[in-house]
Amino acid sequence: MLPFARVTIIGIGLIGSSIARAVRASMPGARLTGYDADADVRETATRIQLFDDVTDTPGASVIDADLVIFCVPVGAMGDAAAAIAEDLPADAIVSDVGSCKADVVRALTEALPGATIIPAHPVAGTENSGPESGFASLFHGRWCIVTPPEGAPDFAVARVSEFWRRLGAEVETMAPDHHDRVLAITSHLPHLIAYTIVGTASDMEEVTQSEVIKFSAGGFRDFTRIAASDPTMWRDVFLANREAVLDMLQRFSEDLSALQRAIRWGKGDELFDLFTRTRAVRRSIIDQGQDDPAPDFGRTHE
Amino acid sequence: MLPFARVTIIGIGLIGSSIARAVRASMPGARLTGYDADADVRETATRIQLFDDVTDTPGASVIDADLVIFCVPVGAMGDAAAAIAEDLPADAIVSDVGSCKADVVRALTEALPGATIIPAHPVAGTENSGPESGFASLFHGRWCIVTPPEGAPDFAVARVSEFWRRLGAEVETMAPDHHDRVLAITSHLPHLIAYTIVGTASDMEEVTQSEVIKFSAGGFRDFTRIAASDPTMWRDVFLANREAVLDMLQRFSEDLSALQRAIRWGKGDELFDLFTRTRAVRRSIIDQGQDDPAPDFGRTHE
């Protein structure tokens, strides 16, 4: 039995289009409807046949849905939800894929009073954006964090969890606030730092841009991947999860100052100890299947 | 004609063993001799037949060499060079693969007065260490920066450059000081930041280590790769290239503070502008063949 028979996806980017492809692959019996605010995106989605139906209005996309998933930037969740409020069936479950949850729970609850809202966050993605960059296996072996608000009905949590398992994800349940602190350190701060260092390198006056590009294989290029992620999505994440991000950033800055001091005063032992400790973290990530064990992430070497 | 007929490699780690393999593949006529201060490493190198000869003393390894390449951590260059001073043939060219050059030029010149010293830095590597982690194609399509000291003879620069081209690298010549500033931003600072954030994440008390590992696919795992690099090598790099690293770190910290302020005050436009600019840098790196164009670095998705 399918956890949902009529799935509507609002926002057809990397994640929305990957969910559509994954539903087709793993739940071929489900009816898929899509909507995006951008007419060009709707046209592309129609052309590449991601859905059974792509509707021209948000309301039309949810009329007979039993699951509605918002796959829009977190700052756009409230408006996107308000736009379907009148047409949402009373028994539909509403979910989303936003990268921060407390703010999204608030926005969805305000826009859809009385609806059953079970937010979720699949911790997966690539640096590419748009409906043509999705793929069905994106969620395989990755975690999806389900963050039910207080008082959410168990059966609804169970159905959303089962949906994600069908897409190949492993599911963990977490309170929205705790989710936001975990992701602040495992995802939001890394993105912020990557964006910063790529900006710093671009602004060097004595080292040319061409030198930065040429010699990026020394480490810099690893940062450019996540610094190529969708700008709108990430602007919204930092604004919506501000408190947790600022707290993590403060901790990071303190640690960086300590290293700076160790370098200035030639304290090699402190550096060596940290560098040994961090090696073990990578090993755990590989042991738990969350990254490629091949050197260089398995990049091709001709 | 081979640029060198008798190549000696001192220090048989990732880079030393990759050079040995690459010489075998691209210059099969050259005689290869190796030495490492660690008897276990010498034994491994002998067992896997990386060299024609592995010697038990540093002096014996250079006796008839026309090229000697030091592939040891930059803090060990001076002692490694002093150990061969008495046996080095007068017409041999001395080189190295250190990640910072001004300090290494100083150390080698002091230890080997009168020798022809042409330092070089292949900007290539993986997070793995040791003689068994090397591979012949490591330098293909990567840059090797040759940093001759003032007054170095042109013919020697040309031979070392030709050697690296035979190994598949593209060669650029640069003054040692400029090299150190370029690499401070493209390699040393990225490593420092990666080590820091992996340390920060490990120290969180409220987010468990297991959560950090599980949800690392949100971005954190990209940093763990270079934070798994060789601790001794990197300790030495930061101490040897201290001034340039501290300067780049200062610029980075200022930029990070500006972003922190933008987040605190909700200045979404500033964030969006930076995030758009950084996307272009990634495109240039891919256009110039310095990274894999596939999403996620071409990591396998099952």
Coordinates of C-alpha atoms in Angstrom, one line a residue:
Chain A
M1 CA 0.0 0.0 0.0
L2 CA 1.2 3.5 -0.9
P3 CA 1.7 5.9 1.9
F4 CA 0.1 8.6 -0.3
A5 CA -1.8 8.2 -3.6
R6 CA -1.9 11.8 -4.8
V7 CA 1.3 13.8 -4.2
T8 CA 1.6 17.5 -5.0
I9 CA 5.0 19.2 -5.2
I10 CA 5.1 23.0 -5.0
G11 CA 8.4 24.4 -6.2
I12 CA 10.2 22.4 -8.9
G13 CA 13.9 22.8 -8.3
L14 CA 16.6 20.3 -7.5
I15 CA 14.8 18.8 -4.6
G16 CA 11.2 19.0 -5.9
S17 CA 12.2 17.5 -9.2
S18 CA 14.2 14.8 -7.5
I19 CA 11.2 13.8 -5.3
A20 CA 9.1 13.6 -8.5
R21 CA 11.6 11.3 -10.1
A22 CA 12.0 9.2 -7.0
V23 CA 8.2 8.9 -6.6
R24 CA 7.9 7.7 -10.2
A25 CA 10.7 5.2 -9.6
S26 CA 9.5 3.8 -6.3
M27 CA 5.8 4.5 -6.1
P28 CA 4.6 4.3 -9.8
G29 CA 1.0 4.0 -8.7
A30 CA 1.0 7.5 -7.1
R31 CA -0.5 10.4 -9.1
L32 CA 2.0 13.3 -9.2
T33 CA 1.0 17.0 -9.6
G34 CA 3.4 19.9 -9.7
Y35 CA 3.3 23.7 -9.5
D36 CA 6.0 26.3 -9.7
A37 CA 5.6 30.1 -9.5
D38 CA 8.0 30.5 -12.5
A39 CA 6.2 29.9 -15.8
D40 CA 9.5 28.8 -17.5
V41 CA 10.0 26.2 -14.8
R42 CA 6.4 24.9 -15.3
E43 CA 7.1 24.6 -19.0
T44 CA 10.3 22.7 -18.5
A45 CA 8.7 20.4 -16.0
T46 CA 5.9 19.7 -18.6
R47 CA 8.4 19.2 -21.4
I48 CA 10.5 16.6 -19.5
Q49 CA 7.3 15.0 -18.1
L50 CA 8.2 15.1 -14.4
F51 CA 4.5 15.0 -13.4
D52 CA 1.1 13.7 -14.4
D53 CA -0.1 17.3 -14.3
V54 CA 1.5 20.6 -14.0
T55 CA -1.1 23.2 -13.0
D56 CA -1.1 26.9 -13.8
T57 CA -2.2 28.0 -10.3
P58 CA -1.1 26.8 -6.9
G59 CA -4.7 26.1 -5.8
A60 CA -5.4 23.8 -8.7
S61 CA -2.4 21.7 -7.8
V62 CA -3.7 20.7 -4.4
I63 CA -7.4 20.1 -5.0
D64 CA -7.3 16.3 -4.6
A65 CA -3.9 15.9 -2.9
D66 CA -3.3 13.7 0.1
L67 CA 0.2 15.0 0.4
V68 CA 1.5 18.5 -0.4
I69 CA 5.2 19.1 -0.2
F70 CA 6.6 22.6 -0.4
C71 CA 10.0 22.6 -2.0
V72 CA 10.5 26.4 -2.1
P73 CA 13.2 28.5 -0.4
V74 CA 12.3 28.8 3.3
G75 CA 11.6 32.5 3.1
A76 CA 8.9 31.7 0.5
M77 CA 7.1 29.0 2.5
G78 CA 4.6 31.3 4.1
D79 CA 3.4 32.9 0.9
A80 CA 3.4 29.6 -0.9
A81 CA 1.2 28.1 1.8
A82 CA -1.2 31.0 1.9
A83 CA -1.7 30.6 -1.8
I84 CA -3.2 27.1 -1.4
A85 CA -5.1 27.7 1.9
E86 CA -8.5 27.9 0.3
D87 CA -8.1 24.8 -1.9
L88 CA -6.3 22.4 0.5
P89 CA -8.4 19.3 1.3
A90 CA -9.1 19.0 5.0
D91 CA -7.5 15.5 5.3
A92 CA -4.3 16.3 3.3
I93 CA -1.0 16.2 5.0
V94 CA 1.3 19.2 4.4
S95 CA 5.0 18.8 4.4
D96 CA 8.1 20.6 3.1
V97 CA 11.8 20.1 2.6
G98 CA 13.3 23.3 4.1
S99 CA 16.8 23.3 5.6
C100 CA 15.6 25.0 8.8
K101 CA 12.4 24.0 10.6
A102 CA 11.3 26.1 13.6
D103 CA 10.8 29.1 11.3
V104 CA 9.0 27.0 8.6
V105 CA 6.7 25.3 11.2
R106 CA 5.7 28.8 12.3
A107 CA 5.1 30.1 8.7
L108 CA 3.1 27.0 7.7
T109 CA 1.0 26.9 10.8
E110 CA 0.1 30.6 10.5
A111 CA -0.8 30.2 6.8
L112 CA -2.7 27.0 7.1
P113 CA -4.4 27.0 10.5
G114 CA -5.9 23.6 11.3
A115 CA -4.0 21.7 8.7
T116 CA -1.9 18.6 9.5
I117 CA 1.7 19.8 9.1
I118 CA 4.6 17.4 9.2
P119 CA 7.7 19.2 8.1
A120 CA 10.7 17.2 6.9
H121 CA 14.3 17.8 5.7
P122 CA 16.1 15.4 3.4
V123 CA 19.8 16.0 4.1
A124 CA 20.8 15.6 0.5
G125 CA 21.5 17.8 -2.5
T126 CA 24.1 18.9 -5.0
E127 CA 25.4 22.3 -6.0
N128 CA 23.1 22.4 -9.0
S129 CA 19.7 24.0 -9.2
G130 CA 16.6 23.8 -11.2
P131 CA 14.1 21.1 -12.5
E132 CA 16.6 19.4 -14.8
S133 CA 19.3 18.9 -12.1
G134 CA 17.2 16.4 -10.0
F135 CA 17.7 12.7 -10.0
A136 CA 15.8 9.8 -8.5
S137 CA 18.6 8.4 -6.4
L138 CA 19.4 11.7 -4.6
F139 CA 18.0 10.5 -1.3
H140 CA 19.4 6.9 -1.3
G141 CA 21.3 6.2 1.8
R142 CA 20.9 9.8 3.0
W143 CA 19.0 10.9 6.1
C144 CA 15.6 12.6 6.1
I145 CA 14.8 14.4 9.4
V146 CA 11.1 14.6 10.2
T147 CA 10.3 17.4 12.6
P148 CA 6.7 17.2 13.8
P149 CA 5.4 20.1 15.7
E150 CA 4.1 19.4 19.3
G151 CA 0.8 17.6 19.2
A152 CA 1.2 16.3 15.6
P153 CA -0.8 13.1 15.1
D154 CA 1.4 9.9 15.1
F155 CA -0.3 8.4 12.1
A156 CA 0.7 11.4 10.0
V157 CA 4.3 11.3 11.2
A158 CA 4.3 7.6 10.3
R159 CA 3.0 8.2 6.8
V160 CA 5.5 10.9 6.0
S161 CA 8.3 8.8 7.4
E162 CA 7.2 5.8 5.3
F163 CA 7.1 8.1 2.2
W164 CA 10.7 9.1 2.7
R165 CA 11.8 5.5 3.3
R166 CA 10.2 4.6 0.0
L167 CA 12.4 7.2 -1.6
G168 CA 15.4 5.4 -0.2
A169 CA 16.1 7.7 2.8
E170 CA 16.7 6.7 6.4
V171 CA 14.4 8.6 8.7
E172 CA 15.1 10.3 12.0
T173 CA 12.6 12.3 14.1
M174 CA 13.7 15.4 15.9
A175 CA 12.2 18.5 17.5
P176 CA 12.4 21.5 15.1
D177 CA 14.6 23.5 17.4
H178 CA 17.1 20.7 17.9
H179 CA 17.1 20.1 14.1
D180 CA 18.0 23.8 13.6
R181 CA 21.0 23.6 15.9
V182 CA 22.3 20.3 14.4
L183 CA 22.0 21.6 10.9
A184 CA 23.6 24.9 11.8
I185 CA 26.8 23.1 12.5
T186 CA 26.6 20.3 9.9
S187 CA 25.3 22.4 7.0
H188 CA 24.7 26.1 7.5
L189 CA 28.0 27.1 9.0
P190 CA 30.0 25.1 6.4
H191 CA 28.1 26.9 3.6
L192 CA 28.7 30.2 5.3
I193 CA 32.4 29.6 5.6
A194 CA 32.7 28.3 2.0
Y195 CA 30.9 31.4 0.7
T196 CA 33.2 33.6 2.7
I197 CA 36.5 32.1 1.7
V198 CA 35.5 32.0 -2.0
G199 CA 34.7 35.7 -1.6
T200 CA 38.0 36.4 0.2
A201 CA 40.0 34.7 -2.5
S202 CA 38.1 36.6 -5.3
D203 CA 39.0 39.9 -3.6
M204 CA 42.8 39.5 -3.4
E205 CA 44.5 42.3 -5.3
E206 CA 48.0 40.9 -5.4
V207 CA 47.0 37.3 -6.2
T208 CA 45.1 37.3 -9.5
Q209 CA 41.8 35.6 -10.1
S210 CA 43.5 33.4 -12.6
E211 CA 46.1 32.2 -10.1
V212 CA 43.3 31.4 -7.6
I213 CA 41.6 29.2 -10.3
K214 CA 44.7 27.6 -11.6
F215 CA 46.0 26.5 -8.2
S216 CA 42.7 25.6 -6.6
A217 CA 43.6 21.9 -6.5
G218 CA 45.6 22.7 -3.4
G219 CA 42.4 22.7 -1.3
F220 CA 40.4 25.8 -2.4
R221 CA 38.3 23.9 -5.0
D222 CA 36.7 21.8 -2.3
F223 CA 35.0 24.9 -0.9
T224 CA 33.8 26.2 -4.2
R225 CA 31.4 23.3 -4.7
I226 CA 29.1 24.3 -1.8
A227 CA 29.7 28.0 -2.5
A228 CA 28.0 27.3 -5.9
S229 CA 24.7 26.4 -4.2
D230 CA 21.5 28.3 -4.9
P231 CA 21.9 31.9 -3.6
T232 CA 18.2 32.5 -2.8
M233 CA 17.8 29.2 -0.9
W234 CA 20.9 30.0 1.2
R235 CA 20.1 33.7 1.9
D236 CA 16.8 32.5 3.3
V237 CA 18.4 29.8 5.4
F238 CA 20.8 32.2 7.2
L239 CA 18.0 34.7 7.8
A240 CA 15.6 32.1 9.1
N241 CA 18.0 30.2 11.3
R242 CA 19.9 33.3 12.4
E243 CA 20.3 32.6 16.2
A244 CA 21.7 29.1 15.8
V245 CA 24.0 30.1 12.9
L246 CA 25.3 33.1 14.8
D247 CA 26.0 30.9 17.8
M248 CA 27.9 28.3 15.8
L249 CA 29.8 31.1 14.0
Q250 CA 30.9 32.5 17.4
R251 CA 32.2 29.1 18.4
F252 CA 34.0 28.7 15.1
S253 CA 35.6 32.2 15.4
E254 CA 36.9 31.4 18.9
D255 CA 38.5 28.2 17.7
L256 CA 40.0 29.9 14.7
S257 CA 41.5 32.6 16.9
A258 CA 43.0 29.9 19.0
L259 CA 44.7 28.4 15.9
Q260 CA 45.8 31.8 14.8
R261 CA 47.5 32.3 18.1
A262 CA 49.1 28.8 17.9
I263 CA 50.5 29.7 14.5
R264 CA 51.7 33.1 15.6
W265 CA 53.6 31.7 18.6
G266 CA 54.8 28.6 16.8
K267 CA 52.9 26.1 18.9
G268 CA 53.3 23.2 16.6
D269 CA 52.0 20.6 19.2
E270 CA 48.6 22.3 19.4
L271 CA 48.3 22.3 15.6
F272 CA 49.4 18.6 15.4
D273 CA 46.9 17.5 18.1
L274 CA 44.0 19.1 16.4
F275 CA 45.0 17.9 12.9
T276 CA 45.2 14.3 14.3
R277 CA 41.8 14.6 16.0
T278 CA 40.0 15.8 12.8
R279 CA 41.3 12.8 10.8
A280 CA 39.2 10.5 12.9
V281 CA 36.0 12.4 12.1
R282 CA 36.5 11.7 8.3
R283 CA 37.0 8.0 9.0
S284 CA 33.6 7.9 10.9
I285 CA 31.8 9.6 8.1
I286 CA 33.2 7.1 5.6
D287 CA 32.5 4.2 7.9
Q288 CA 28.9 5.3 8.2
G289 CA 28.4 5.5 4.4
Q290 CA 27.9 9.3 4.4
D291 CA 30.8 9.9 1.9
D292 CA 32.9 8.3 -0.7
P293 CA 35.9 6.4 0.6
A294 CA 37.9 7.0 -2.6
P295 CA 40.6 9.7 -2.3
D296 CA 39.5 13.1 -3.6
F297 CA 35.9 12.1 -3.1
G298 CA 36.4 9.7 -6.0
R299 CA 37.1 12.5 -8.5
T300 CA 38.3 11.2 -11.8
H301 CA 42.1 11.4 -12.3
E302 CA 42.7 10.9 -16.0
Chain B
M1 CA 66.2 12.3 -24.3
L2 CA 65.3 12.1 -20.6
P3 CA 65.7 15.3 -18.5
F4 CA 67.3 13.2 -15.8
A5 CA 68.8 9.7 -15.9
R6 CA 69.2 8.9 -12.2
V7 CA 66.5 10.2 -9.9
T8 CA 66.6 10.0 -6.2
I9 CA 63.5 10.5 -4.0
I10 CA 64.0 11.2 -0.3
G11 CA 60.8 10.8 1.6
I12 CA 58.5 8.1 0.3
G13 CA 55.0 9.3 1.2
L14 CA 52.0 10.1 -1.0
I15 CA 54.0 12.5 -3.2
G16 CA 57.3 10.7 -3.3
S17 CA 55.7 7.4 -4.2
S18 CA 53.5 9.1 -6.8
I19 CA 56.6 10.6 -8.4
A20 CA 58.3 7.2 -8.4
R21 CA 55.3 5.6 -10.1
A22 CA 54.9 8.5 -12.6
V23 CA 58.6 8.3 -13.5
R24 CA 58.3 4.5 -14.1
A25 CA 55.3 5.1 -16.3
S26 CA 56.6 8.1 -18.3
M27 CA 60.4 7.8 -18.2
P28 CA 61.0 4.0 -18.0
G29 CA 64.7 4.5 -18.8
A30 CA 65.4 6.5 -15.7
R31 CA 67.0 4.8 -12.7
L32 CA 65.1 5.3 -9.5
T33 CA 66.5 5.4 -6.0
G34 CA 64.6 6.0 -2.8
Y35 CA 65.3 6.7 0.8
D36 CA 63.0 7.3 3.8
A37 CA 64.0 7.9 7.4
D38 CA 61.4 5.4 8.5
A39 CA 62.6 1.8 8.2
D40 CA 59.0 0.5 7.9
V41 CA 58.4 2.8 4.9
R42 CA 61.7 1.6 3.3
E43 CA 60.5 -1.9 3.7
T44 CA 57.1 -1.2 2.2
A45 CA 58.7 0.6 -0.7
T46 CA 61.0 -2.3 -1.3
R47 CA 58.2 -4.8 -1.1
I48 CA 56.0 -3.0 -3.6
Q49 CA 59.0 -2.3 -5.9
L50 CA 58.6 1.4 -6.2
F51 CA 62.4 1.9 -6.9
D52 CA 65.3 0.2 -8.5
D53 CA 67.1 0.6 -5.2
V54 CA 66.0 1.6 -1.7
T55 CA 69.1 2.5 0.4
D56 CA 69.6 2.3 4.1
T57 CA 71.3 5.7 4.5
P58 CA 70.4 9.0 2.9
G59 CA 74.0 9.5 1.6
A60 CA 74.0 6.2 -0.3
S61 CA 70.8 7.2 -2.1
V62 CA 72.3 10.3 -3.8
I63 CA 75.8 9.0 -4.7
D64 CA 75.3 9.0 -8.5
A65 CA 72.0 11.0 -8.8
D66 CA 71.5 13.8 -11.3
L67 CA 68.2 14.8 -9.6
V68 CA 67.5 14.6 -5.9
I69 CA 63.9 15.5 -4.8
F70 CA 63.1 16.0 -1.2
C71 CA 59.5 14.8 -0.5
V72 CA 59.5 15.3 3.3
P73 CA 57.5 17.7 5.4
V74 CA 58.8 21.3 5.0
G75 CA 60.1 21.4 8.6
A76 CA 62.3 18.4 7.9
M77 CA 63.9 19.7 4.7
G78 CA 67.0 21.3 6.4
D79 CA 67.9 18.1 8.3
A80 CA 67.2 15.9 5.3
A81 CA 69.4 18.0 3.1
A82 CA 72.2 18.2 5.7
A83 CA 72.2 14.4 5.8
I84 CA 73.2 14.1 2.1
A85 CA 75.5 17.1 1.9
E86 CA 78.8 15.1 1.9
D87 CA 77.6 12.6 -0.8
L88 CA 75.8 14.9 -3.2
P89 CA 77.5 15.0 -6.6
A90 CA 78.6 18.5 -7.6
D91 CA 76.5 18.5 -10.8
A92 CA 73.3 17.1 -9.3
I93 CA 70.2 19.3 -9.3
V94 CA 68.4 19.4 -6.0
S95 CA 64.6 19.9 -5.9
D96 CA 61.7 19.4 -3.5
V97 CA 57.9 19.3 -3.4
G98 CA 57.2 21.4 -0.4
S99 CA 54.0 23.4 -0.1
C100 CA 55.8 26.6 0.9
K101 CA 58.9 27.8 -0.8
A102 CA 60.7 30.8 0.7
D103 CA 61.4 28.9 3.9
V104 CA 62.5 25.8 2.0
V105 CA 64.8 27.7 -0.3
R106 CA 66.5 29.1 2.8
A107 CA 66.8 25.7 4.5
L108 CA 68.1 23.9 1.4
T109 CA 70.6 26.7 0.6
E110 CA 72.0 26.7 4.1
A111 CA 72.3 22.9 4.2
L112 CA 73.8 22.6 0.7
P113 CA 75.9 25.6 0.0
G114 CA 77.0 25.7 -3.7
A115 CA 74.4 23.2 -4.8
T116 CA 72.1 23.9 -7.7
I117 CA 68.7 24.2 -6.0
I118 CA 65.5 24.4 -8.1
P119 CA 62.5 24.0 -5.7
A120 CA 59.1 23.0 -7.1
H121 CA 55.6 22.4 -5.8
P122 CA 53.2 20.1 -7.6
V123 CA 49.7 21.4 -6.6
A124 CA 48.2 18.0 -6.3
G125 CA 47.5 15.5 -3.6
T126 CA 44.8 13.5 -1.9
E127 CA 43.9 13.2 1.8
N128 CA 45.7 9.9 2.0
S129 CA 49.3 9.5 3.2
G130 CA 52.1 6.9 2.9
P131 CA 53.9 5.0 0.1
E132 CA 50.9 2.9 -0.8
S133 CA 48.6 5.8 -1.4
G134 CA 50.5 7.2 -4.4
F135 CA 49.5 6.8 -8.0
A136 CA 51.1 7.6 -11.3
S137 CA 48.4 9.9 -12.7
L138 CA 48.3 12.2 -9.6
F139 CA 50.0 15.1 -11.5
H140 CA 48.1 14.8 -14.8
G141 CA 46.5 18.1 -15.7
R142 CA 47.6 19.6 -12.4
W143 CA 50.0 22.6 -12.1
C144 CA 53.5 22.3 -10.8
I145 CA 55.0 25.6 -9.7
V146 CA 58.8 25.9 -10.1
T147 CA 60.3 28.6 -7.8
P148 CA 64.0 29.1 -8.7
P149 CA 65.9 31.3 -6.2
E150 CA 67.5 34.4 -7.7
G151 CA 70.5 33.6 -9.9
A152 CA 69.5 30.0 -10.5
P153 CA 70.8 28.7 -13.9
D154 CA 68.3 28.7 -16.7
F155 CA 69.2 25.2 -17.9
A156 CA 68.5 23.7 -14.5
V157 CA 65.1 25.4 -14.4
A158 CA 64.4 24.1 -17.8
R159 CA 65.3 20.5 -16.9
V160 CA 63.2 20.5 -13.8
S161 CA 60.3 22.0 -15.7
E162 CA 60.7 19.4 -18.4
F163 CA 60.7 16.6 -15.8
W164 CA 57.4 17.7 -14.4
R165 CA 55.9 18.0 -17.9
R166 CA 56.9 14.4 -18.5
L167 CA 54.9 13.5 -15.3
G168 CA 51.8 15.1 -16.9
A169 CA 51.9 18.4 -15.1
E170 CA 51.6 21.9 -16.5
V171 CA 54.5 24.1 -15.3
E172 CA 54.5 27.7 -14.1
T173 CA 57.5 29.6 -12.8
M174 CA 57.1 32.0 -9.9
A175 CA 59.2 33.7 -7.2
P176 CA 59.2 31.8 -3.9
D177 CA 57.6 34.7 -2.0
H178 CA 54.8 35.1 -4.5
H179 CA 54.2 31.4 -4.5
D180 CA 53.8 31.5 -0.7
R181 CA 51.1 34.1 -0.9
V182 CA 49.2 32.4 -3.7
L183 CA 49.2 29.1 -1.9
A184 CA 48.3 30.7 1.4
I185 CA 45.0 31.6 -0.1
T186 CA 44.4 28.7 -2.4
S187 CA 45.6 25.9 -0.1
H188 CA 46.9 26.8 3.3
L189 CA 43.9 28.9 4.5
P190 CA 41.4 26.4 3.2
H191 CA 43.1 23.6 5.1
L192 CA 43.3 25.8 8.3
I193 CA 39.6 26.5 8.1
A194 CA 38.7 22.9 7.4
Y195 CA 40.7 21.7 10.4
T196 CA 39.0 24.4 12.5
I197 CA 35.4 23.7 11.6
V198 CA 35.9 19.9 12.0
G199 CA 37.3 20.7 15.4
T200 CA 34.4 23.0 16.3
A201 CA 31.9 20.4 15.3
S202 CA 33.6 17.7 17.4
D203 CA 33.4 19.9 20.4
M204 CA 29.7 20.6 20.4
E205 CA 28.2 19.4 23.7
E206 CA 24.5 19.6 22.8
V207 CA 24.8 18.1 19.2
T208 CA 26.2 14.7 19.5
Q209 CA 29.2 13.4 17.5
S210 CA 26.9 10.8 16.0
E211 CA 24.5 13.6 14.8
V212 CA 27.5 15.4 13.2
I213 CA 28.5 12.3 11.3
K214 CA 25.0 11.3 10.3
F215 CA 23.9 14.6 8.9
S216 CA 27.3 15.6 7.4
A217 CA 25.9 15.3 3.8
G218 CA 24.5 18.8 4.3
G219 CA 27.9 20.3 3.6
F220 CA 30.2 19.4 6.5
R221 CA 31.6 16.3 4.9
D222 CA 33.2 18.4 2.1
F223 CA 35.4 19.9 4.8
T224 CA 36.4 16.6 6.4
R225 CA 38.3 15.5 3.4
I226 CA 41.1 18.0 3.6
A227 CA 40.9 18.0 7.4
A228 CA 42.1 14.4 7.0
S229 CA 45.4 15.4 5.5
D230 CA 48.7 14.5 7.0
P231 CA 49.1 16.3 10.4
T232 CA 52.9 16.6 10.3
M233 CA 53.0 18.0 6.8
W234 CA 50.4 20.6 7.7
R235 CA 51.8 21.6 11.0
D236 CA 55.0 22.4 9.2
V237 CA 53.3 24.4 6.4
F238 CA 51.6 26.7 8.9
L239 CA 54.7 27.3 10.9
A240 CA 56.9 27.8 7.8
N241 CA 54.5 30.1 5.9
R242 CA 53.3 31.9 9.0
E243 CA 53.3 35.5 7.8
A244 CA 51.3 34.9 4.6
V245 CA 48.8 32.5 6.4
L246 CA 48.2 35.0 9.2
D247 CA 47.6 37.8 6.7
M248 CA 45.1 35.7 4.7
L249 CA 43.4 34.6 7.9
Q250 CA 43.0 38.3 8.9
R251 CA 41.3 39.0 5.5
F252 CA 39.1 36.0 5.9
S253 CA 38.1 37.0 9.5
E254 CA 37.1 40.5 8.4
D255 CA 35.0 39.1 5.6
L256 CA 33.4 36.6 8.0
S257 CA 32.6 39.4 10.4
A258 CA 30.9 41.3 7.6
L259 CA 28.7 38.3 6.8
Q260 CA 28.0 37.8 10.5
R261 CA 26.8 41.4 10.7
A262 CA 24.6 41.0 7.6
I263 CA 23.0 37.9 9.1
R264 CA 22.4 39.7 12.5
W265 CA 20.8 42.7 10.8
G266 CA 18.9 40.7 8.2
K267 CA 20.6 42.2 5.2
G268 CA 19.5 39.6 2.7
D269 CA 20.8 41.6 -0.3
E270 CA 24.4 41.5 0.9
L271 CA 24.2 37.7 1.3
F272 CA 22.5 37.2 -2.0
D273 CA 25.1 39.3 -3.9
L274 CA 28.1 37.4 -2.4
F275 CA 26.4 34.0 -3.0
T276 CA 25.9 34.9 -6.6
R277 CA 29.5 36.0 -7.1
T278 CA 31.0 32.9 -5.6
R279 CA 29.0 30.7 -8.1
A280 CA 31.0 32.1 -11.0
V281 CA 34.3 31.1 -9.3
R282 CA 33.3 27.5 -9.4
R283 CA 32.3 27.7 -13.0
S284 CA 35.8 29.0 -13.9
I285 CA 37.5 26.2 -12.0
I286 CA 35.5 23.6 -13.9
D287 CA 36.0 25.4 -17.2
Q288 CA 39.8 25.3 -16.7
G289 CA 39.8 21.6 -15.9
Q290 CA 40.8 22.0 -12.2
D291 CA 37.7 20.1 -10.9
D292 CA 35.2 17.5 -11.8
P293 CA 32.1 19.0 -13.5
A294 CA 29.8 16.3 -12.2
P295 CA 27.6 17.3 -9.2
D296 CA 29.0 16.4 -5.8
F297 CA 32.5 16.1 -7.3
G298 CA 31.3 13.1 -9.1
R299 CA 30.7 11.2 -5.9
T300 CA 28.8 7.9 -6.5
H301 CA 25.1 8.0 -5.9
E302 CA 23.9 4.4 -5.7

